[in-house]
XYZ file of C-alpha atoms in Angstrom:
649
model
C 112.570 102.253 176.899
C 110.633 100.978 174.129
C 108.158 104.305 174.030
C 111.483 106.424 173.788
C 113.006 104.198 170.821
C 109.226 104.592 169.319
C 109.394 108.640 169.553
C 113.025 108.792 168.426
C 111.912 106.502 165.120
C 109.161 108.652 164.929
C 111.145 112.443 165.215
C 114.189 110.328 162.625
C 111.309 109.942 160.458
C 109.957 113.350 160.663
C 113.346 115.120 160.849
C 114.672 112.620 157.715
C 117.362 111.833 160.531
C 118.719 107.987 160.417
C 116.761 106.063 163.499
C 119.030 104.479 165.793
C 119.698 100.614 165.994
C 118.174 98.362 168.179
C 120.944 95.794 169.279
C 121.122 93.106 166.680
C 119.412 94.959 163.778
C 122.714 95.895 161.946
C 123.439 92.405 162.157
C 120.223 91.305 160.444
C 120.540 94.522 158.295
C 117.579 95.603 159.238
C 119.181 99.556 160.447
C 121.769 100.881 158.507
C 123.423 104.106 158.708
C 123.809 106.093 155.380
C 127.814 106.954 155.547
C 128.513 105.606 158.790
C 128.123 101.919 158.267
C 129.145 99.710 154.816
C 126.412 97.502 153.610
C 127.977 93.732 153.565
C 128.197 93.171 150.457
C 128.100 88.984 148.969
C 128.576 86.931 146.460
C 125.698 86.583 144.048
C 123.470 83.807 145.333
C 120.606 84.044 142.946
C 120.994 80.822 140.574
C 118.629 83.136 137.908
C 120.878 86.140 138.241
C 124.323 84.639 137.413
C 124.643 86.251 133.966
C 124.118 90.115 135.838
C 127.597 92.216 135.427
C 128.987 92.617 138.275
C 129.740 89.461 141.290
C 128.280 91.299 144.654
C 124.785 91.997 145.928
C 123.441 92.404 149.311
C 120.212 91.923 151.066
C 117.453 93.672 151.962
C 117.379 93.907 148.363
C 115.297 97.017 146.059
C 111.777 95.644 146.872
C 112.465 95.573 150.887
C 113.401 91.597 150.343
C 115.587 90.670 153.919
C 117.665 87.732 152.461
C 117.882 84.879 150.350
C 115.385 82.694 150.538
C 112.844 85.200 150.814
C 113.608 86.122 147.754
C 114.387 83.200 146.297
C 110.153 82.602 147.432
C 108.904 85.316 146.160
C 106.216 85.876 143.233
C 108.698 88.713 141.578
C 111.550 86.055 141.294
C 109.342 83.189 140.314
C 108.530 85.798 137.646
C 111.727 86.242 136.425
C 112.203 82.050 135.884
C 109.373 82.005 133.683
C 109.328 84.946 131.892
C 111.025 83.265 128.976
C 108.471 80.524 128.785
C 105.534 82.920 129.389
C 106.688 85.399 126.486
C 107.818 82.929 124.153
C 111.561 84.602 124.264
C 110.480 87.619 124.015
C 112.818 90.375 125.391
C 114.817 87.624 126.848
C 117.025 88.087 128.901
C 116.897 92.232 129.088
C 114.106 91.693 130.980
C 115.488 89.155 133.783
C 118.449 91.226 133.719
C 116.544 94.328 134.522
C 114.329 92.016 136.990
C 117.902 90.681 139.015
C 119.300 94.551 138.959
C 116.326 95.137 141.457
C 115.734 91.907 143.550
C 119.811 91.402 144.034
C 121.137 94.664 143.402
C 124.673 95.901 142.923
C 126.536 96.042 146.350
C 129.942 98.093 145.353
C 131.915 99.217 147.726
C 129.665 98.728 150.867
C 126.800 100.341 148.896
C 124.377 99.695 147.160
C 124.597 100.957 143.489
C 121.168 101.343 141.365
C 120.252 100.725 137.974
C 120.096 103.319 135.182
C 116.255 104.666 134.345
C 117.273 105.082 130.822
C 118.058 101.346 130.472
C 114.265 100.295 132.208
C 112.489 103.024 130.146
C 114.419 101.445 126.765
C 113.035 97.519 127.746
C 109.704 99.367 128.779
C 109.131 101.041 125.491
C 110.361 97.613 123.545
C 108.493 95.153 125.806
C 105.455 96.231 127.416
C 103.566 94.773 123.882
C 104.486 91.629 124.775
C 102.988 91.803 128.693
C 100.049 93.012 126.805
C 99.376 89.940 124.398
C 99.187 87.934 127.517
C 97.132 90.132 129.659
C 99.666 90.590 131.984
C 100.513 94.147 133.931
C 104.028 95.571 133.588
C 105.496 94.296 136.929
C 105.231 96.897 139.519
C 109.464 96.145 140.573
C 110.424 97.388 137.054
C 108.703 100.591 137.654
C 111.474 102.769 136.642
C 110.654 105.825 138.861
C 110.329 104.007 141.718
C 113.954 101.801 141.716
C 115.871 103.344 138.847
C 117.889 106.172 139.424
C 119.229 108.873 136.510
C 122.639 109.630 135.234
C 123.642 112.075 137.146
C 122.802 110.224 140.959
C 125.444 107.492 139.907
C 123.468 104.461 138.338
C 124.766 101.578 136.070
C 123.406 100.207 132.693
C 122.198 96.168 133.975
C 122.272 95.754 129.974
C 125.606 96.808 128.787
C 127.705 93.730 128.410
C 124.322 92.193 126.982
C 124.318 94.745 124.158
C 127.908 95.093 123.616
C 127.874 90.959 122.793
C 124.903 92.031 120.922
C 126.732 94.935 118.582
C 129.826 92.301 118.427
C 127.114 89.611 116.770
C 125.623 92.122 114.615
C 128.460 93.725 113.657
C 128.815 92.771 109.805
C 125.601 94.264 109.204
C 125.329 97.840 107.934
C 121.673 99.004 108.208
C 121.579 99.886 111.738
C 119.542 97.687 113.460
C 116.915 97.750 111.118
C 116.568 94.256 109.347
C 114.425 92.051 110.921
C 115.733 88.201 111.252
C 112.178 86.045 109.943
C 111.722 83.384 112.148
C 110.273 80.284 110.077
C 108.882 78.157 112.957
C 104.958 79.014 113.618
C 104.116 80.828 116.326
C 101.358 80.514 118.965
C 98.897 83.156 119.344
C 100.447 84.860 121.839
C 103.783 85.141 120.057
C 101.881 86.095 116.865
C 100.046 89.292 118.853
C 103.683 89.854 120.280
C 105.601 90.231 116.946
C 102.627 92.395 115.111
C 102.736 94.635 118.348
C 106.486 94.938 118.467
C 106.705 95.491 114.219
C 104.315 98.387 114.823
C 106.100 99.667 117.699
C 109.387 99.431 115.523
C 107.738 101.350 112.749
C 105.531 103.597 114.056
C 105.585 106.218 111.542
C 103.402 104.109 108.778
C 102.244 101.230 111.010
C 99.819 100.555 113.861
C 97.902 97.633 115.347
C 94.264 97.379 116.118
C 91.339 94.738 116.592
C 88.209 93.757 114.917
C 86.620 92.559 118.077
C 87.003 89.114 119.689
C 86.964 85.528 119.240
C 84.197 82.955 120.382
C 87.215 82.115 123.015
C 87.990 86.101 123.531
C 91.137 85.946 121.341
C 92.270 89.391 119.830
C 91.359 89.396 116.024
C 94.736 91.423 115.678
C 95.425 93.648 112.569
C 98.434 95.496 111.771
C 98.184 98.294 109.399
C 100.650 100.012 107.189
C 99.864 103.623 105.784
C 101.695 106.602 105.515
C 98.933 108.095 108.015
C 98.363 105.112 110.313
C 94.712 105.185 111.708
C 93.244 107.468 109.321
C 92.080 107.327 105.235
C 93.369 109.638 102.792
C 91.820 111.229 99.767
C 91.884 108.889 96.810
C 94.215 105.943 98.661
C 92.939 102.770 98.231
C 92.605 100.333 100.729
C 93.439 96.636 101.273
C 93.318 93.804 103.091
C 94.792 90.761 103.566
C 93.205 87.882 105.764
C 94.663 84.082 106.682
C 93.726 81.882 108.814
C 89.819 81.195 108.430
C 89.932 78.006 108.204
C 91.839 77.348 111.921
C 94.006 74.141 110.363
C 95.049 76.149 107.095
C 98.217 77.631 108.552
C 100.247 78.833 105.544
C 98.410 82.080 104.936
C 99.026 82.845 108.955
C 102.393 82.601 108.873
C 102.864 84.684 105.028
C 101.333 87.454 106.732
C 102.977 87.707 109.947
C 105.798 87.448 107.540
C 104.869 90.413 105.231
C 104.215 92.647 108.165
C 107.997 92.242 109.546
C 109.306 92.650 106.011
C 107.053 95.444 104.777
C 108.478 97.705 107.704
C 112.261 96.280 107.577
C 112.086 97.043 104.010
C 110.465 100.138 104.590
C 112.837 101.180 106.676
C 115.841 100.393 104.828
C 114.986 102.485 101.722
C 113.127 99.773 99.615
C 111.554 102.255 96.863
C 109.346 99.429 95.489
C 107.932 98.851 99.272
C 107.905 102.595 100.285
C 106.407 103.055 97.155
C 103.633 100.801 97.609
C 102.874 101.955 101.351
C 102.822 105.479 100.700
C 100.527 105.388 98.123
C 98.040 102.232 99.644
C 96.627 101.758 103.047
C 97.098 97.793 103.599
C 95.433 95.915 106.475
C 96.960 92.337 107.213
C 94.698 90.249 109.338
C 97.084 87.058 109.897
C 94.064 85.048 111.881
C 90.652 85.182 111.403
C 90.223 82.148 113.692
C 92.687 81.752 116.303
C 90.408 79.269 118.272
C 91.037 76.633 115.077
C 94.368 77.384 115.099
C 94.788 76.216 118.763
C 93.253 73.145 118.356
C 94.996 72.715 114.644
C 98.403 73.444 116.448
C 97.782 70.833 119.191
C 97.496 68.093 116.829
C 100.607 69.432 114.686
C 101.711 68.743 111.067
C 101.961 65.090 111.412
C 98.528 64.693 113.141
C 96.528 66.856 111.944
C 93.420 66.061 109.740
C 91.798 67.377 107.182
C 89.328 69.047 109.069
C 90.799 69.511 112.755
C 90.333 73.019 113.810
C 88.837 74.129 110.455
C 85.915 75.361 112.443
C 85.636 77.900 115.160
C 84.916 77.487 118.346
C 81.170 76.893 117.786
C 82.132 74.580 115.383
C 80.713 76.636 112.269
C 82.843 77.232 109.151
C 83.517 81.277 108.998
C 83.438 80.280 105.139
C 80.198 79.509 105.032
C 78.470 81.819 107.705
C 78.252 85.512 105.775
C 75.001 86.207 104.266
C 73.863 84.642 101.091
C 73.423 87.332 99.351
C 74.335 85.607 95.986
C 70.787 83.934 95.787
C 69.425 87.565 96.472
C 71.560 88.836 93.544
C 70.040 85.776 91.305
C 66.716 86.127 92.162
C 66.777 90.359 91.442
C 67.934 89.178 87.757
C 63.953 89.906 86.916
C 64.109 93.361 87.102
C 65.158 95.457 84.601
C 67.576 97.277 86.456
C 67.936 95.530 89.358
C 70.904 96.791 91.486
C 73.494 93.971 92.036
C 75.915 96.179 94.339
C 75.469 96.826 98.216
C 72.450 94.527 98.669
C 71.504 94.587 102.143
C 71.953 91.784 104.908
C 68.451 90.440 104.983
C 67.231 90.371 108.749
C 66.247 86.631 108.443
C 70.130 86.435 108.616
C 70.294 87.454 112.013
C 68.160 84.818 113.433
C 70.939 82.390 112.550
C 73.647 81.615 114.366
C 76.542 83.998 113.343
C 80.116 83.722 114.576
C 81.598 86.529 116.769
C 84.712 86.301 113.909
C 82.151 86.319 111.022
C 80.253 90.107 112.384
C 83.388 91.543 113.108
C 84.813 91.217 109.789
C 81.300 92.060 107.828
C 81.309 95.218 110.357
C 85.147 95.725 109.162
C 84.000 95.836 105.740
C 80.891 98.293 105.957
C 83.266 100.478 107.865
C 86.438 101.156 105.702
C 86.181 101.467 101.717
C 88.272 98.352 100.921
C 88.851 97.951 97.122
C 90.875 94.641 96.720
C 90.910 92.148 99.312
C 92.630 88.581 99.137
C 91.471 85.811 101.851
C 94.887 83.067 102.461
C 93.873 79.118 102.468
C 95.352 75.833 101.940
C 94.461 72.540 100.792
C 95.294 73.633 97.047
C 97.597 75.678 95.032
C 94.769 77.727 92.759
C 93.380 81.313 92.649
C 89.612 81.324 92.315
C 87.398 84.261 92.196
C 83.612 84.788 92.265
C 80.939 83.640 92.275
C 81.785 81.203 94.300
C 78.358 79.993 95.085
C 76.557 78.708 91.322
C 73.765 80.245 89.396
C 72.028 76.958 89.197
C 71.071 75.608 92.863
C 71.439 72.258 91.931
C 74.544 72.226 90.170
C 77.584 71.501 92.186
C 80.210 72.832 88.961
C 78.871 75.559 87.033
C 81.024 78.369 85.701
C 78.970 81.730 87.810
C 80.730 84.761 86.548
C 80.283 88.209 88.040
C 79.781 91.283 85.940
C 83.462 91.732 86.992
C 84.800 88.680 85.234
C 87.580 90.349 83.079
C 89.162 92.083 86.334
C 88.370 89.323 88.016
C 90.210 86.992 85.922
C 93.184 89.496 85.511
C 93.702 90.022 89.623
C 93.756 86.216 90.122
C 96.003 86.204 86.846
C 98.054 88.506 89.061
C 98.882 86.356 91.857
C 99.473 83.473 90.276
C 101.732 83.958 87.563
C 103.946 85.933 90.165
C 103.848 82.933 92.311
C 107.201 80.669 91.682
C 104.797 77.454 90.535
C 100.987 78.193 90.472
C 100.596 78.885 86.953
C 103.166 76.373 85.879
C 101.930 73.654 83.165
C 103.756 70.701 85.224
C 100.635 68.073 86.000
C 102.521 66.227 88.087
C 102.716 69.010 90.961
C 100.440 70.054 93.692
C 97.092 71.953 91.788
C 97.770 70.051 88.671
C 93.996 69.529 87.950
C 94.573 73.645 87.458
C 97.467 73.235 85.249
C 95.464 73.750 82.040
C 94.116 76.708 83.395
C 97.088 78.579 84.375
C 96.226 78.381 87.852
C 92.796 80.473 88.548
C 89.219 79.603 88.477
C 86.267 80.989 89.105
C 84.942 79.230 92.340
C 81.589 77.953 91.655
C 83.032 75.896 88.457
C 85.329 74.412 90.949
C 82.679 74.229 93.467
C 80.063 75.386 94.536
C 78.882 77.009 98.292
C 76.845 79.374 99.914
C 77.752 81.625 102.484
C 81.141 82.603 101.391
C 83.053 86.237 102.283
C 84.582 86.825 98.829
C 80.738 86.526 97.687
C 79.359 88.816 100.711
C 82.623 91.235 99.679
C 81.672 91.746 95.950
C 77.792 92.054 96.541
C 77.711 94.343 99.853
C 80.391 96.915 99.250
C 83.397 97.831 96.411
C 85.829 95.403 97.724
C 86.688 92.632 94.808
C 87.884 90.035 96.932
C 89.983 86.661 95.782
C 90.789 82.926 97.436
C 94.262 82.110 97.084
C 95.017 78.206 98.190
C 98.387 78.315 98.822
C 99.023 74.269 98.859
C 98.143 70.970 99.079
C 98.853 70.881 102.851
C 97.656 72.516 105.077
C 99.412 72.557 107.542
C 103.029 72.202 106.431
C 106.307 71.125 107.911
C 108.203 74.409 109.274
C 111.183 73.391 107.064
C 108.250 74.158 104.250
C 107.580 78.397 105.335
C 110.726 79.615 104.265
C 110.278 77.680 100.510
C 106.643 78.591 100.886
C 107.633 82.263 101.907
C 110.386 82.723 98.427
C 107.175 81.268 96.798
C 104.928 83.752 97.729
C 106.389 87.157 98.594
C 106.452 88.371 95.283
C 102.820 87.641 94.353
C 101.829 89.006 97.697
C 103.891 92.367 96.502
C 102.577 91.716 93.153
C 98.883 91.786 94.360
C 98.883 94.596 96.417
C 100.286 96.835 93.769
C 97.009 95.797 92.032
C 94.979 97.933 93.289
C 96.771 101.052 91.674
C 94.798 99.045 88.424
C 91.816 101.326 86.236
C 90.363 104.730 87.655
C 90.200 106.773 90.786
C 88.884 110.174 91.433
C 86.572 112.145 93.220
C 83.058 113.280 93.005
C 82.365 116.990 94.299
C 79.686 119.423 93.925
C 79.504 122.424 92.309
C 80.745 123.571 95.950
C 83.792 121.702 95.870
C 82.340 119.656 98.527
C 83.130 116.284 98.369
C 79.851 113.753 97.891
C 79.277 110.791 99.831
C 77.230 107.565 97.912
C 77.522 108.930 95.015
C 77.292 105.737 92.026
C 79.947 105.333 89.541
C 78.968 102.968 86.795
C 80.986 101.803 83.767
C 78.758 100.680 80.692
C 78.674 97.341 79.996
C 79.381 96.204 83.508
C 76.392 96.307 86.154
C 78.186 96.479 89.044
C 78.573 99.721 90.659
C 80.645 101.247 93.071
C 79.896 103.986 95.924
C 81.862 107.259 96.847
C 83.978 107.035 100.462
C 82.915 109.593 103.193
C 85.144 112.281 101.451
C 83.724 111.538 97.828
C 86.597 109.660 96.590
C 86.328 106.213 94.714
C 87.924 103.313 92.725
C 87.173 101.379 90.253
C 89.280 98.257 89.499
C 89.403 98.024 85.337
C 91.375 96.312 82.382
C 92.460 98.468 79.803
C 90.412 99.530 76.641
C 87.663 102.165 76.040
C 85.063 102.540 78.909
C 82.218 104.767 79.634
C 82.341 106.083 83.121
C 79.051 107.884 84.531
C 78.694 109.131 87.977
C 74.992 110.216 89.765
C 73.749 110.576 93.250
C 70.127 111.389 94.246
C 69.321 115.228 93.361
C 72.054 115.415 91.045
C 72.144 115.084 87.535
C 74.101 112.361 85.620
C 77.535 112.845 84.369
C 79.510 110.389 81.740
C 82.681 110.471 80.486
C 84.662 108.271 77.521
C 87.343 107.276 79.012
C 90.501 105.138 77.032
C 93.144 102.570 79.728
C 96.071 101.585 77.783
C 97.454 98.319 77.521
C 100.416 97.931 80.494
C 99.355 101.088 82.008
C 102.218 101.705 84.747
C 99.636 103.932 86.822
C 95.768 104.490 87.535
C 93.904 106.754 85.864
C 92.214 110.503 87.327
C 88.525 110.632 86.683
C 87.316 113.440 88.814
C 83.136 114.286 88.666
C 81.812 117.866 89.340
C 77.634 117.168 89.975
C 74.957 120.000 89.265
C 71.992 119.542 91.612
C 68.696 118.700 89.377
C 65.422 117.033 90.454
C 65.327 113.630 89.850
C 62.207 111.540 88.521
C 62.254 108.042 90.617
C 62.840 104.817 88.737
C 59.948 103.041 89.999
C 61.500 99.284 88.618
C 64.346 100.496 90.419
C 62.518 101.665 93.995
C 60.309 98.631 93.585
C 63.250 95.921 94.561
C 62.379 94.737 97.654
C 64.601 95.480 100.676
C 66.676 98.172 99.092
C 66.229 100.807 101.428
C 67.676 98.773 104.337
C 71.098 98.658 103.574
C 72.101 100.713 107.228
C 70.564 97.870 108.779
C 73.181 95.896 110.892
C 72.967 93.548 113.431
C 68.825 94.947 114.375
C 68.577 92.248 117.166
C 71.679 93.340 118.935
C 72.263 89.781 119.301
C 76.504 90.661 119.499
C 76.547 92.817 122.684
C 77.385 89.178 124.540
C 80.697 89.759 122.356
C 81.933 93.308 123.921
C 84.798 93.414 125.929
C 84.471 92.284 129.630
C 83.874 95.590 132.099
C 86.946 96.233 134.432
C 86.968 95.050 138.185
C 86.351 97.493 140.706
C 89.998 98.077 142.640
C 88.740 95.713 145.288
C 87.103 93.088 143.561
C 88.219 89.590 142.749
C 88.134 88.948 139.069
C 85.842 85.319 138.695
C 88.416 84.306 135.407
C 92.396 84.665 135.930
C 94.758 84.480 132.859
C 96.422 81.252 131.897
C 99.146 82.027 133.348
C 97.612 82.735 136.752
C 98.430 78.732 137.612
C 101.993 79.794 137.193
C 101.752 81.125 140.643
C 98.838 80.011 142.309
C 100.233 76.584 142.626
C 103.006 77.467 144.495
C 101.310 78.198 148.259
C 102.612 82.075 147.513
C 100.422 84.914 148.347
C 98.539 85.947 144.743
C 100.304 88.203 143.043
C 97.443 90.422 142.486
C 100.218 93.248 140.892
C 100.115 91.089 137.706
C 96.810 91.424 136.770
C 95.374 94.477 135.017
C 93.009 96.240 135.815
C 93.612 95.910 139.290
């Protein structure tokens, strides 16, 4: 009897015929009968699912689930009662909506009724970012091939009633959907990887995300970047970058910049000329956290307990503000020769036998890598703009004004933040940075102290980029009823800065070819400090206005100058293009003769950062030796792993 029910299952199978019920299954609803027998169909019983919109399911359920408290067990509805917590709100509830439409499906009618693919591949395309911040997998029961069915086979949209209370809320507001709501609470890690994902996946056309490397901790150092041509540089568009968040307990400049990313594409995409303006014509990169170990450890602690110096450090406790190169006592020490070059001086290889933070290489590799021309990095503990040098001209002296041969831009870029800012430059000494008052608000950093080590320094002497410290307050880390203040305070200098870099000359330098020349100098007489071409021969050179002397020269060419005349309030920068005729060039031998010059390409010679690469996938069978966080989640509750939630696997 039981080999003849075996061979009929078998030939049902085969012939896609219905098998035939053992006595009892229909009762357990294990056998069912397409069209001959109704499905019994139940109340909702699934305390999670309440909210879904419509009042009957029925068991086995999508995922093969026989009743209740199987499912009510399970790792996929466990899921679905922490998804809230795990994301940080994040595409709650569509996703536990979309989660119930599979593990207690529609029963209508004595049948069951499936969910729309549409609907899943909407949630998929707005959510999956957000799996990824946690190193999660997209859960295999909201595959939508698998259990959700098209238009035309009958399905339902799990997510209608949601969005029509949605359109009723939004309804007084005219832009379609395109304003984003700021949030002004801080935001953990994962929720600040989450909302730079989901901005770039909202604005696609001009933004993207990608990472510098890792932390000491393997934390994402996450960049969003806005661009008319996302992922790629264009002739003659200068780049810039903003970065917060290197000193873990200064908090402010973190949250600005997650700010600015979610308003530069709302604003983008709501016709803001001034904002379309700016991105179409400037490649920005916004790095909100440089140190997102700090912040952890700042964040635990809070605004009303944290120190001074909780979290300020990585994770190895070193200060990222004091790790680059010191290549400012290089730059001193060349002063002897005659023309000594000041710009691009290598990284010395003694550097490398120090120890140097994970953050700290990825960031000097960012900066050899794209040709940055303006650069501001976001701290707190002040409210003052200084510039470089930050590290003084005299060893021994602690306050010593150290100008660069950039001083006057210098001066005029910090003079650009803070004036825009609503109280930086204000004369008021009884406010925060009132031991600035008398000098409007900027200094240059080795007068106000002096350090080596620094980035801004490392910026100015190894590549183009002129890079500034902006100390956003005398706390650092403020109350959250402070960011949205702090955020009126600071938007328009942030604007303000950016549209900086459209300040003194661009152009390109070609040969008589047309062909565009890589490394090529550009010097300006009276300042020695030059500048390099970009890959494509294109430059920039950050200027005030008045008469200048431009020159441009790369080895086997001969020199070109022009006069050149900036006016005062000039609305736009200025064309200097270079055509080079190839000549033989005598060597300066003062100028060959400096030691080291010739090493600039040398980076990292030790390998000592291969420890920092990302991990290798497991092999499909292998257990991973580190789980997620979030892996205690389940494996406390005596369920079997939920391997499905892991990627890679």
């Amino acid at each position: 009897m039981h080999k003849a029910v075996v061979l009929l299952s078998v030939l049902a199978t085969c012939l896609c015929v219905p098998p035939r019920c053992e006595p009892g299954d229909e009762a357990l609803g294990r056998c069912r009968v397409p069209g001959k027998e109704k499905l019994q169909c139940m109340d909702m019983v699934l305390s999670y699912c309440q909210d879904v919109p419509y009042s009957q399911t029925t068991f086995p359920n999508l995922v093969g689930q026989q009743s209740r408290p199987e499912a009510e067990l399970s790792a996929e509805y466990l899921l679905l009662s922490v998804l809230h917590g795990l994301l940080n709100g994040e595409c709650s509830p569509d996703l536990r909506l979309l989660g119930c439409s599979v593990l207690a499906p529609r029963c209508q009618a004595g049948a069951i009724r499936k969910p729309c693919r549409s609907s899943c591949e909407a949630v998929r395309r707005s959510c999956a970012h957000a799996f990824e911040a946690i190193g999660m997998a997209w859960p295999y029961f909201l595959d939508c091939d698998r259990f959700f069915v098209s238009d035309e086979e009958g399905c339902y949209d799990p997510l209608a009633q949601l969005r029509a209370r949605q359109d009723v809320v939004f309804a007084n507001i005219s832009d379609g959907g395109q304003t984003t709501v700021l949030q002004f609470t801080y935001h953990s890690n994962a929720q600040m990887f989450s909302i730079l994902k989901k901005t770039a996946a909202k604005c696609p056309q001009i933004s993207r995300t990608y990472s510098l490397g890792r932390s000491v901790e393997g934390k994402d150092l996450l960049v969003i970047e806005f661009s008319s041509k996302p992922g790629q540089h264009e002739l003659l568009e200068p780049e810039v970058k903003l970065i917060g968040n290197m000193h873990g307990n200064e908090v402010l400049g973190r949250q600005l910049l997650i700010y600015l990313a979610q308003y530069l594409c709302s604003e983008y995409l709501l016709g803001n000329e001034r904002v379309q303006t700016l991105i179409n014509s400037t490649r920005i990169h916004l790095l909100p956290s440089m140190n997102p170990d700090g912040y952890e450890i700042a964040a635990s602690e809070g605004h009303l307990f944290n120190g001074w110096t909780s979290g300020r450090a990585n994770a190895q406790n070193l200060d990222l503000n004091r790790n680059f190169p010191d290549l400012t006592s290089i730059y001193y020490n060349r002063r002897r020769f005659r023309r000594f070059r000041n710009d691009h001086i290598p990284i010395p290889d003694s550097y490398w036998m120090s120890k140097v933070a994970p953050e700290t290489y990825a960031v000097m590799k960012w900066v050899r890598s794209v040709p940055f021309v303006l650069s501001a990095s976001l701290h707190g503990g002040e409210l003052v703009v200084s510039y470089p040098f930050d590290f003084s001209r005299h060893p021994h002296e602690e306050k010593m004004f150290s100008p660069t041969p950039d001083e006057q831009i210098f001066k005029q870029l910090a003079r650009t933040y803070a004036d825009a800012h609503a109280t930086m430059s204000s004369t008021n000494t009884d406010r925060c940075g009132a031991s600035f008052a008398r000098n409007g608000g900027v200094i240059n950093g080795a007068l106000w102290y002096s350090f080596a080590g620094g980035m801004s320094d490392f910026n100015y002497l190894h590549s183009n980029c002129l890079e500034l410290t902006v100390e956003l307050g005398c706390d650092k880390f403020p109350a959250e009823e402070e960011l949205y203040p702090e955020w009126l305070r600071n938007k328009e200098a942030l604007l303000s800065f950016m549209e900086s870099v459209h300040r003194g000359i661009k152009g390109t330098v070609k040969d008589t070819d047309g062909n565009g020349i890589k490394g090529a100098i550009i010097s300006v007489k009276g300042i020695r400090h030059d500048v390099t071409t970009a890959e494509d021969g294109d430059y920039w050179r950050l200027l005030n206005s008045g008469m200048h002397i431009i020159s441009a020269t790369a080895p086997g060419y001969a020199k070109v100058a022009k006069r050149i005349r900036l006016p005062p309030n000039m609305q736009r920068v200025g064309r200097v293009d270079f055509v080079l005729k190839k000549a033989p060039v005598e060597p300066d031998l003062d100028y060959y003769s400096i030691p080291e010059l010739d090493n600039y390409e040398r980076f990292d010679p030790f390998n000592q950062f291969e420890q920092y690469g990302w991990a290798e996938p497991a092999e499909p069978n292998e257990e991973r030796t580190e789980k997620p966080w979030w892996w205690a989640y389940f494996s406390q509750q005596g369920m079997s792993n939920p391997s499905w939630l892991l990627r890679n696997y």
